[in-house]
């Protein structure tokens, strides 16, 4: 609980204790703590945008940052990144 209130993410706590993130979520909610939405820091958004432009998918970026694909998509759009059409490009 102290680590969470000090700013540690649920994913970092899950990694630290070797449990799933949902386990951490349930424990925190059981203690009456309000959890915060997953977010990316500005430097993470910049790196994600560069990786996306180099060919990474939104799903790959989401997995790397331990957030939902919709979160990555929203941050990329907010950063002015032009998104590719859905699906694999360049495959025949």
CSV table of C-alpha atoms in Angstrom, one decimal:
chain,number,residue,atom,x,y,z
A,1,UNK,CA,0.0,0.0,0.0
A,2,UNK,CA,2.8,2.5,0.9
A,3,UNK,CA,4.5,1.8,-2.4
A,4,UNK,CA,1.3,2.4,-4.4
A,5,UNK,CA,0.5,5.7,-2.6
A,6,UNK,CA,4.1,6.8,-3.1
A,7,UNK,CA,3.5,6.4,-6.9
A,8,UNK,CA,4.4,2.9,-7.9
A,9,UNK,CA,2.2,1.5,-10.7
A,10,UNK,CA,0.1,-1.6,-10.3
A,11,UNK,CA,2.2,-3.3,-12.9
A,12,UNK,CA,5.4,-2.5,-11.0
A,13,UNK,CA,3.9,-3.9,-7.8
A,14,UNK,CA,2.7,-7.0,-9.6
A,15,UNK,CA,6.2,-7.5,-11.0
A,16,UNK,CA,7.7,-7.0,-7.6
A,17,UNK,CA,5.5,-9.5,-5.9
A,18,UNK,CA,5.2,-12.0,-8.7
A,19,UNK,CA,1.4,-11.7,-9.1
A,20,UNK,CA,-1.0,-10.5,-11.8
A,21,UNK,CA,-1.9,-6.9,-12.0
A,22,UNK,CA,-5.6,-7.7,-11.3
A,23,UNK,CA,-4.5,-9.2,-8.0
A,24,UNK,CA,-2.9,-5.9,-7.0
A,25,UNK,CA,-6.0,-4.1,-8.2
A,26,UNK,CA,-8.3,-6.2,-6.1
A,27,UNK,CA,-6.1,-5.8,-3.0
A,28,UNK,CA,-6.0,-2.1,-3.4
A,29,UNK,CA,-9.7,-1.8,-3.9
A,30,UNK,CA,-10.2,-4.1,-0.9
A,31,UNK,CA,-8.2,-1.6,1.2
A,32,UNK,CA,-10.5,1.2,-0.1
A,33,UNK,CA,-7.9,2.8,-2.2
A,34,UNK,CA,-8.9,4.5,-5.4
A,35,UNK,CA,-6.7,3.4,-8.3
A,36,UNK,CA,-5.6,5.7,-11.1
A,37,UNK,CA,-5.9,5.2,-14.8
A,38,UNK,CA,-2.8,3.9,-16.6
A,39,UNK,CA,-0.9,6.7,-18.3
A,40,UNK,CA,2.2,7.3,-20.2
A,41,UNK,CA,4.8,9.9,-19.3
A,42,UNK,CA,5.7,12.5,-21.9
A,43,UNK,CA,9.0,10.9,-22.7
A,44,UNK,CA,7.3,7.5,-23.1
A,45,UNK,CA,4.8,9.0,-25.5
A,46,UNK,CA,7.7,10.4,-27.6
A,47,UNK,CA,9.5,7.1,-27.7
A,48,UNK,CA,6.2,5.3,-28.5
A,49,UNK,CA,5.6,7.7,-31.4
A,50,UNK,CA,9.1,7.1,-32.8
A,51,UNK,CA,8.7,3.3,-32.5
A,52,UNK,CA,5.3,3.4,-34.1
A,53,UNK,CA,6.7,5.5,-37.0
A,54,UNK,CA,9.4,2.8,-37.4
A,55,UNK,CA,6.9,0.1,-37.8
A,56,UNK,CA,5.8,-1.1,-34.3
A,57,UNK,CA,2.1,-1.8,-33.9
A,58,UNK,CA,-0.1,-0.2,-31.3
A,59,UNK,CA,-0.6,-3.6,-29.7
A,60,UNK,CA,3.2,-4.1,-29.4
A,61,UNK,CA,3.6,-0.7,-27.8
A,62,UNK,CA,0.7,-1.4,-25.4
A,63,UNK,CA,2.3,-4.6,-24.3
A,64,UNK,CA,5.7,-2.9,-23.8
A,65,UNK,CA,4.2,-0.1,-21.7
A,66,UNK,CA,1.7,-2.3,-19.8
A,67,UNK,CA,-1.3,-0.3,-20.9
A,68,UNK,CA,-4.3,-0.9,-23.1
A,69,UNK,CA,-4.0,-0.5,-26.9
A,70,UNK,CA,-6.7,2.2,-26.7
A,71,UNK,CA,-4.5,4.2,-24.3
A,72,UNK,CA,-1.5,4.1,-26.7
A,73,UNK,CA,-3.8,5.0,-29.6
A,74,UNK,CA,-5.1,8.0,-27.8
A,75,UNK,CA,-1.7,9.2,-26.8
A,76,UNK,CA,-0.4,8.8,-30.3
A,77,UNK,CA,-3.3,10.8,-31.7
A,78,UNK,CA,-2.8,13.5,-29.1
A,79,UNK,CA,0.8,13.7,-30.1
A,80,UNK,CA,-0.2,14.3,-33.7
A,81,UNK,CA,0.9,10.9,-35.1
A,82,UNK,CA,-0.8,9.9,-38.3
A,83,UNK,CA,-2.0,6.3,-37.7
A,84,UNK,CA,-1.7,3.6,-40.2
A,85,UNK,CA,-4.7,1.6,-41.4
A,86,UNK,CA,-5.5,-1.4,-39.3
A,87,UNK,CA,-4.0,-4.7,-40.2
A,88,UNK,CA,-0.6,-5.7,-41.4
A,89,UNK,CA,0.7,-3.5,-44.1
A,90,UNK,CA,3.0,-4.7,-46.9
A,91,UNK,CA,2.2,-8.4,-46.7
A,92,UNK,CA,0.9,-10.2,-49.8
